[in-house]
Amino acid sequence: METTVDPFKRLIEITRSMTRVQAPAPLLKQIIEAAVEISGAERGYLFLLDPDETLPLPERLQVGAAHQLEPDHAKSAGFGASRTVILKTLVARCGLEWVDALSEPNPSQSVEMRGLRSIICEPLTIHNKILGLLYLDSQLTARFNDGHREILPSLAAQAAICIENTRLLVEREESLRREHEEQAYRNAMAAFMAIASHDLKGPLTVLKTGLSVLRASGADSELMDDMGLALRKAQRLVAMYLDANQLGQNEKLNLVKSQLDLHAMVAEELHHLERYLSPSRRQQFEFANQVPADTMVSADSDRLRQVLANLLENAVKYSPSGGSVTVSAEAGSDGVWLEVKDQGRGISEDGLAHLFEPYVRVHPDDIRGSGLGLWIVRRLIESHGGRIEVTSREGEGSVFRVFLPR
Ligand code: ADP
């Protein structure tokens, strides 16, 4: 009995449903029912292909929707779609039809058992990727005509779009969930750091005052210097975390700018860095201050020291076998370029792309750190109207260049 269904009307109905229905299952069911109805086939299946290519091809197929099929039927022995046609379609990646299955050279078991004559199979393809296939069969010879051959690829395309849309939706939801979790973690970290830094500020100030009193009363000066250095470092870390919290909330930093002698500042920071290193680590490095003696910059002194200290500490921290660490500067008409160069482990291209973002750590966790330093450095420099650049080669070293406008 020939069908009187208007195929194009069904196609339009499906297209309309695609914009309304969220879940893929009812849509796939609608598509297979339409395919069966239009073609007059007795059975119809929409197979979905598992994207895991390590599995054998037959195991990757599962029924996504079927015409008159009980849910468990697909797994039972009585389920007899022609595997031969299905696998051939997947391998050939294009539609396949058997007009009289019994006259084919290798008809499958199911063809004989079920007396199948006509089989037509259309892959569900999107962006050259096969997501599954549309399968129809009938016990009549030459069941399918040119009209069916024309309309079935469109139904297969609708099914492919529906599956791909669902995949994209799931992917997007997953990435939003991950982003949400990461943001929540960062907020919690930021809140914790703000509180901890604030609480630490008080005791550190008391220690600093106590140290000045001790120094004035003639206590051992080398010990005092070491304690002073440690205190300075602790205060700087606290200041850095407080700045980070402020910058994280997009608040402007209160900068107190003055004309600063860059050569002197670099000399001091290098001195502090050297003193802070263990004797064996100190021996591995050669520090050079090549900043010309009269280089002046306009900046907030504490913040510029923080930038310098951070770049210098990183140069040492990420140079496990030592090498030279050189600071140089070049003054131009519009500002000063400051350069910190090391011969350390360098940074990969992937790492460079995200280096100045918060919590980014490029190297495996063998060296401790928060991944906040360079983000703060960038924000501090930008607060001064400047910018920071980096060039690096893995295994050869890195060059950080900071521009401070006049
Ligand atoms: P931290 O050192 O606390 O991890 P930073 O923000 O200062 O955080 O640095 C981010 C990452 O960039 C580091 O974890 C490190 O992988 C890389 N990095 C920074 N400076 C250098 C450098 N001079 N050489 C090689 N890698 C560096």
Coordinates of C-alpha atoms and ligand atoms in Angstrom, one line a residue:
M1 CA 0.0 0.0 0.0
E2 CA 1.5 3.3 -1.1
T3 CA 1.6 6.1 1.4
T4 CA -0.2 9.4 1.1
V5 CA 1.9 11.2 3.7
D6 CA 3.2 14.6 2.5
P7 CA 6.9 14.2 3.3
F8 CA 7.7 17.9 3.1
K9 CA 4.9 18.7 5.6
R10 CA 6.5 16.1 8.0
L11 CA 9.9 17.7 7.5
I12 CA 8.5 21.1 8.3
E13 CA 6.8 19.8 11.4
I14 CA 10.1 18.3 12.6
T15 CA 12.0 21.5 12.0
R16 CA 9.4 23.4 14.0
S17 CA 9.7 20.9 16.9
M18 CA 13.5 21.3 16.9
T19 CA 13.1 24.9 18.0
R20 CA 10.6 23.9 20.7
V21 CA 11.6 20.6 22.1
Q22 CA 14.7 20.6 24.5
A23 CA 15.3 16.9 25.0
P24 CA 16.6 14.9 22.0
A25 CA 14.6 11.6 22.7
P26 CA 11.1 12.9 21.6
L27 CA 12.6 14.5 18.5
L28 CA 14.5 11.5 17.4
K29 CA 11.3 9.4 17.9
Q30 CA 9.4 11.9 15.8
I31 CA 12.0 11.7 13.1
I32 CA 12.0 7.9 12.9
E33 CA 8.2 7.7 13.0
A34 CA 8.2 10.2 10.1
A35 CA 10.7 8.2 8.1
V36 CA 8.7 5.0 8.6
E37 CA 5.5 6.7 7.7
I38 CA 6.8 8.4 4.6
S39 CA 8.7 5.4 3.3
G40 CA 6.1 2.7 4.2
A41 CA 9.0 0.7 5.8
E42 CA 7.9 -1.9 8.5
R43 CA 10.8 -1.2 10.8
G44 CA 12.9 1.9 11.5
Y45 CA 15.8 2.7 13.8
L46 CA 17.9 5.6 14.6
F47 CA 21.3 4.3 15.8
L48 CA 23.6 6.6 17.8
L49 CA 27.4 6.0 17.4
D50 CA 29.4 6.2 20.6
P51 CA 32.3 8.7 20.0
D52 CA 34.8 6.4 21.7
E53 CA 36.8 5.2 18.7
T54 CA 38.7 2.7 20.8
L55 CA 35.6 0.4 21.0
P56 CA 34.9 -2.0 18.2
L57 CA 32.5 -0.5 15.7
P58 CA 29.5 -2.8 16.5
E59 CA 29.8 -2.0 20.2
R60 CA 29.6 1.7 19.5
L61 CA 26.1 1.5 18.2
Q62 CA 23.0 1.9 20.4
V63 CA 19.4 2.5 19.4
G64 CA 18.5 6.1 20.0
A65 CA 14.9 5.8 18.7
A66 CA 12.9 3.1 17.0
H67 CA 9.5 2.5 15.4
Q68 CA 7.6 -0.1 17.4
L69 CA 10.4 -1.3 19.5
E70 CA 10.2 -2.2 23.2
P71 CA 13.0 -0.6 25.2
D72 CA 14.8 -3.9 25.9
H73 CA 14.3 -5.4 22.4
A74 CA 17.4 -3.8 21.0
K75 CA 19.6 -5.9 23.3
S76 CA 17.7 -9.2 22.7
A77 CA 18.7 -11.9 20.2
G78 CA 15.5 -11.3 18.3
F79 CA 16.6 -7.8 17.3
G80 CA 17.5 -8.2 13.7
A81 CA 18.5 -5.1 11.8
S82 CA 21.0 -6.0 9.1
R83 CA 24.4 -5.5 10.7
T84 CA 26.0 -6.0 7.3
V85 CA 24.3 -2.9 5.8
I86 CA 24.8 -0.9 8.9
L87 CA 28.5 -1.5 9.1
K88 CA 29.0 -1.0 5.4
T89 CA 27.2 2.4 5.6
L90 CA 29.5 3.4 8.5
V91 CA 32.6 2.4 6.6
A92 CA 31.5 3.9 3.3
R93 CA 30.3 7.0 5.1
C94 CA 27.4 7.4 2.6
G95 CA 23.8 6.1 2.1
L96 CA 23.4 2.5 1.1
E97 CA 20.4 0.6 -0.2
W98 CA 19.6 -3.1 -0.8
V99 CA 16.7 -3.3 -3.2
D100 CA 16.4 -7.1 -2.9
A101 CA 18.5 -8.3 0.1
L102 CA 18.3 -12.0 -0.8
S103 CA 20.1 -11.4 -4.1
E104 CA 23.0 -9.6 -2.4
P105 CA 26.3 -11.6 -2.3
N106 CA 26.5 -11.8 1.5
P107 CA 23.1 -11.2 3.0
S108 CA 23.2 -11.3 6.8
Q109 CA 21.5 -13.8 9.1
S110 CA 18.8 -11.4 10.0
V111 CA 17.9 -10.9 6.3
E112 CA 17.2 -14.7 6.0
M113 CA 15.5 -15.0 9.4
R114 CA 13.2 -12.0 8.9
G115 CA 12.7 -12.3 5.2
L116 CA 14.0 -8.8 4.7
R117 CA 14.0 -7.6 1.1
S118 CA 14.5 -3.8 1.1
I119 CA 17.0 -2.1 3.4
I120 CA 18.0 1.5 3.3
C121 CA 20.5 3.2 5.5
E122 CA 21.5 6.8 5.8
P123 CA 24.4 8.1 8.0
L124 CA 23.8 11.0 10.4
T125 CA 26.6 13.3 9.5
I126 CA 27.7 16.7 10.7
H127 CA 30.9 18.5 10.0
N128 CA 32.2 15.3 8.3
K129 CA 31.6 13.4 11.5
I130 CA 29.3 10.4 11.7
L131 CA 27.0 10.6 14.7
G132 CA 24.9 7.6 13.9
L133 CA 22.5 6.3 11.2
L134 CA 19.0 6.0 10.1
Y135 CA 17.9 2.5 9.2
L136 CA 14.7 1.3 7.5
D137 CA 13.8 -2.2 6.3
S138 CA 10.8 -3.9 4.7
Q139 CA 9.8 -7.4 3.6
L140 CA 8.8 -6.1 0.2
T141 CA 11.3 -6.0 -2.6
A142 CA 12.1 -2.5 -4.0
R143 CA 10.1 -0.9 -1.2
F144 CA 11.9 2.5 -1.5
N145 CA 11.5 4.9 -4.5
D146 CA 13.2 8.1 -5.7
G147 CA 11.1 10.3 -3.5
H148 CA 12.2 8.3 -0.4
R149 CA 15.8 8.4 -1.5
E150 CA 15.5 12.2 -1.7
I151 CA 13.8 12.8 1.6
L152 CA 15.6 10.4 3.9
P153 CA 19.0 12.4 3.8
S154 CA 17.1 15.4 5.0
L155 CA 15.6 13.5 7.9
A156 CA 19.0 12.1 8.7
A157 CA 20.4 15.6 8.7
Q158 CA 17.7 16.8 11.1
A159 CA 18.6 13.9 13.4
A160 CA 22.3 14.8 13.2
I161 CA 21.6 18.4 14.1
C162 CA 19.4 17.4 17.0
I163 CA 22.2 15.1 18.4
E164 CA 24.9 17.7 17.8
N165 CA 22.8 20.4 19.5
T166 CA 22.3 18.2 22.5
R167 CA 26.0 17.5 22.7
L168 CA 26.9 21.2 22.5
L169 CA 24.3 22.0 25.1
V170 CA 25.7 19.4 27.5
E171 CA 29.3 20.6 26.8
R172 CA 28.3 24.2 27.5
E173 CA 26.5 23.3 30.7
E174 CA 29.5 21.4 31.8
S175 CA 31.9 24.3 31.1
L176 CA 29.6 26.7 32.8
R177 CA 29.4 24.5 35.9
R178 CA 33.2 24.2 35.9
E179 CA 33.6 28.0 35.5
H180 CA 31.1 28.5 38.3
E181 CA 33.0 26.2 40.6
E182 CA 36.3 27.9 39.8
Q183 CA 34.9 31.3 40.4
A184 CA 33.5 30.2 43.7
Y185 CA 36.9 28.8 44.7
R186 CA 38.6 32.0 43.7
N187 CA 36.1 34.2 45.6
A188 CA 36.7 32.0 48.7
M189 CA 40.5 32.3 48.3
A190 CA 40.3 36.0 47.8
A191 CA 38.1 36.5 50.9
F192 CA 40.4 34.3 52.9
M193 CA 43.6 36.1 51.7
A194 CA 42.0 39.5 52.5
I195 CA 41.1 38.5 56.0
A196 CA 44.5 36.7 56.7
S197 CA 46.5 39.6 55.3
H198 CA 44.5 42.2 57.2
D199 CA 45.0 40.2 60.5
L200 CA 48.7 39.8 59.8
K201 CA 49.3 43.5 59.2
G202 CA 49.0 44.4 62.9
P203 CA 51.4 41.9 64.4
L204 CA 54.0 42.7 61.7
T205 CA 53.9 46.4 62.5
V206 CA 54.5 45.6 66.2
L207 CA 57.5 43.4 65.2
K208 CA 58.9 46.2 63.0
T209 CA 58.7 48.7 65.9
G210 CA 60.3 46.2 68.3
L211 CA 63.1 45.6 65.8
S212 CA 63.9 49.3 65.5
V213 CA 64.0 49.5 69.3
L214 CA 66.4 46.6 69.5
R215 CA 68.6 48.0 66.8
A216 CA 68.8 51.3 68.7
S217 CA 69.8 49.5 71.8
G218 CA 72.9 48.0 70.0
A219 CA 71.7 44.4 69.5
D220 CA 73.8 42.2 67.1
S221 CA 73.5 44.0 63.8
E222 CA 73.8 41.0 61.4
L223 CA 71.0 39.2 63.2
M224 CA 69.0 42.4 63.1
D225 CA 69.5 42.7 59.4
D226 CA 68.3 39.2 58.7
M227 CA 65.3 39.7 60.9
G228 CA 64.6 43.0 59.2
L229 CA 64.8 41.3 55.8
A230 CA 62.4 38.6 56.8
L231 CA 60.0 41.2 58.2
R232 CA 60.2 43.2 55.0
K233 CA 59.4 40.1 53.0
A234 CA 56.4 39.3 55.2
Q235 CA 55.1 42.9 55.0
R236 CA 55.5 42.9 51.2
L237 CA 53.5 39.6 50.9
V238 CA 50.8 41.1 53.0
A239 CA 50.7 44.3 50.9
M240 CA 50.6 42.2 47.8
Y241 CA 47.7 40.1 48.9
L242 CA 45.8 43.2 50.0
D243 CA 46.5 44.8 46.6
A244 CA 45.4 41.6 44.9
N245 CA 42.1 41.7 46.8
Q246 CA 41.5 45.3 45.8
L247 CA 42.4 44.7 42.2
G248 CA 40.2 41.5 42.1
Q249 CA 37.3 43.7 43.0
N250 CA 38.3 46.1 40.3
E251 CA 39.0 48.9 42.8
K252 CA 41.6 51.5 41.9
L253 CA 44.9 51.4 43.9
N254 CA 45.9 54.5 45.7
L255 CA 49.3 55.3 44.2
V256 CA 51.8 57.7 45.8
K257 CA 54.1 58.6 42.9
S258 CA 57.5 60.2 43.2
Q259 CA 60.7 60.5 41.1
L260 CA 62.7 57.3 41.9
D261 CA 66.3 56.4 41.2
L262 CA 65.9 53.1 39.3
H263 CA 69.6 52.1 39.5
A264 CA 69.6 52.5 43.3
M265 CA 66.4 50.6 43.7
V266 CA 67.6 47.7 41.6
A267 CA 70.8 47.6 43.6
E268 CA 68.9 47.4 46.8
E269 CA 66.5 44.8 45.6
L270 CA 69.4 42.7 44.3
H271 CA 71.2 43.0 47.6
H272 CA 68.1 41.9 49.5
L273 CA 67.6 39.0 47.1
E274 CA 71.2 37.8 47.5
R275 CA 71.0 38.0 51.2
Y276 CA 67.9 36.0 51.3
L277 CA 69.4 33.1 49.3
S278 CA 71.2 30.2 51.0
P279 CA 75.0 30.3 50.4
S280 CA 74.9 27.4 48.0
R281 CA 72.1 28.9 45.9
R282 CA 73.9 32.3 46.0
Q283 CA 76.9 30.7 44.4
Q284 CA 74.9 29.4 41.5
F285 CA 74.0 33.0 40.3
E286 CA 75.6 35.9 38.8
F287 CA 73.6 39.1 39.4
A288 CA 74.2 42.2 37.3
N289 CA 72.7 45.7 37.6
Q290 CA 73.1 47.3 34.2
V291 CA 70.6 50.1 34.8
P292 CA 72.4 53.4 33.9
A293 CA 73.2 55.5 37.0
D294 CA 70.9 58.4 36.2
T295 CA 67.7 56.5 35.2
M296 CA 64.7 58.2 36.9
V297 CA 61.2 56.9 36.9
S298 CA 57.9 58.3 38.2
A299 CA 56.2 55.6 40.3
D300 CA 54.8 54.5 43.6
S301 CA 58.0 53.4 45.4
D302 CA 56.5 50.4 47.4
R303 CA 54.6 49.1 44.3
L304 CA 57.7 49.4 42.0
R305 CA 59.8 47.6 44.5
Q306 CA 57.1 44.9 44.6
V307 CA 57.3 44.6 40.8
L308 CA 61.0 44.4 40.8
A309 CA 61.2 42.0 43.8
N310 CA 58.6 39.7 42.2
L311 CA 60.4 39.5 38.8
L312 CA 63.8 39.0 40.5
E313 CA 62.5 36.3 42.8
N314 CA 60.8 34.5 39.9
A315 CA 64.1 34.7 37.9
V316 CA 65.8 32.9 40.7
K317 CA 63.0 30.6 41.6
Y318 CA 62.6 29.3 38.0
S319 CA 66.3 28.9 37.4
P320 CA 67.0 25.6 39.2
S321 CA 70.6 25.5 38.0
G322 CA 71.3 29.2 38.5
G323 CA 72.9 31.3 35.8
S324 CA 73.0 35.0 35.2
V325 CA 70.2 37.4 36.2
T326 CA 70.6 40.7 34.6
V327 CA 68.6 43.9 35.1
S328 CA 68.9 46.7 32.6
A329 CA 67.0 49.8 31.5
E330 CA 66.7 52.1 28.6
A331 CA 65.2 55.6 28.9
G332 CA 63.3 57.0 25.9
S333 CA 61.4 60.2 25.3
D334 CA 58.1 58.7 26.4
G335 CA 59.2 56.5 29.3
V336 CA 61.6 53.9 30.6
W337 CA 61.9 50.2 29.6
L338 CA 63.1 48.0 32.4
E339 CA 64.3 44.5 31.6
V340 CA 64.9 41.4 33.9
K341 CA 66.6 38.6 32.1
D342 CA 67.3 35.1 33.4
Q343 CA 68.8 31.8 32.0
G344 CA 66.2 29.6 33.8
R345 CA 63.8 27.0 32.6
G346 CA 61.8 29.3 30.4
I347 CA 58.1 29.2 29.6
S348 CA 56.3 27.2 26.9
E349 CA 54.2 29.0 24.2
D350 CA 51.0 27.7 25.9
G351 CA 52.2 29.1 29.2
L352 CA 53.1 32.5 27.7
A353 CA 49.5 32.9 26.4
H354 CA 48.0 33.0 29.9
L355 CA 51.0 34.0 32.0
F356 CA 49.6 37.2 33.4
E357 CA 46.2 35.8 34.4
P358 CA 45.4 35.1 38.1
Y359 CA 46.3 31.6 39.5
V360 CA 48.2 30.6 36.4
R361 CA 51.1 28.3 37.1
V362 CA 53.1 27.1 34.1
H363 CA 55.4 24.6 35.6
P364 CA 54.6 21.4 37.5
D365 CA 54.1 22.0 41.2
D366 CA 57.7 21.2 42.2
I367 CA 58.2 24.9 43.1
R368 CA 55.6 26.4 45.4
G369 CA 53.7 29.5 44.5
S370 CA 50.2 31.0 44.3
G371 CA 50.2 32.0 40.6
L372 CA 49.2 35.5 41.7
G373 CA 52.5 37.3 41.5
L374 CA 52.6 38.1 37.8
W375 CA 49.0 39.0 37.7
I376 CA 49.5 41.5 40.4
V377 CA 52.7 42.8 38.7
R378 CA 50.8 43.3 35.5
R379 CA 48.0 45.1 37.3
L380 CA 50.4 47.3 39.3
I381 CA 52.2 48.3 36.1
E382 CA 48.9 49.0 34.3
S383 CA 47.9 51.1 37.3
H384 CA 50.9 53.3 36.5
G385 CA 49.8 53.5 32.8
G386 CA 52.6 51.1 31.8
R387 CA 52.7 47.6 30.3
I388 CA 54.6 44.3 30.7
E389 CA 55.9 41.9 28.0
V390 CA 57.7 38.7 28.1
T391 CA 59.8 36.6 25.6
S392 CA 60.9 33.2 26.6
R393 CA 62.3 29.9 25.2
E394 CA 61.9 26.7 27.1
G395 CA 65.2 25.6 28.6
E396 CA 66.9 28.8 27.7
G397 CA 65.5 31.5 29.9
S398 CA 63.1 34.4 30.0
V399 CA 63.1 38.2 29.5
F400 CA 60.5 40.3 31.2
R401 CA 60.2 43.9 29.9
V402 CA 58.3 46.6 31.8
F403 CA 57.4 49.9 30.3
L404 CA 56.8 52.8 32.7
P405 CA 55.6 56.1 31.1
R406 CA 57.3 59.3 31.8
Ligands
ADP1 P1 54.1 31.9 41.3 O1 55.6 32.0 41.1 O2 53.6 32.2 42.6 O3 53.6 30.6 40.8 P2 53.7 34.0 39.3 O4 52.5 34.7 39.0 O5 54.8 34.9 39.8 O6 53.3 32.9 40.4 O7 54.2 33.2 38.1 C1 53.3 32.4 37.4 C2 54.0 31.3 36.7 O8 54.8 31.8 35.6 C3 54.9 30.5 37.6 O9 54.2 29.5 38.3 C4 56.0 30.0 36.7 O10 55.5 28.8 36.1 C5 56.0 31.0 35.5 N1 57.2 32.0 35.6 C6 57.2 33.2 36.2 N2 58.4 33.8 36.1 C7 59.1 32.9 35.4 C8 60.5 32.9 35.0 N3 61.3 34.0 35.2 N4 61.0 31.8 34.3 C9 60.1 30.8 34.1 N5 58.9 30.7 34.5 C10 58.4 31.7 35.1

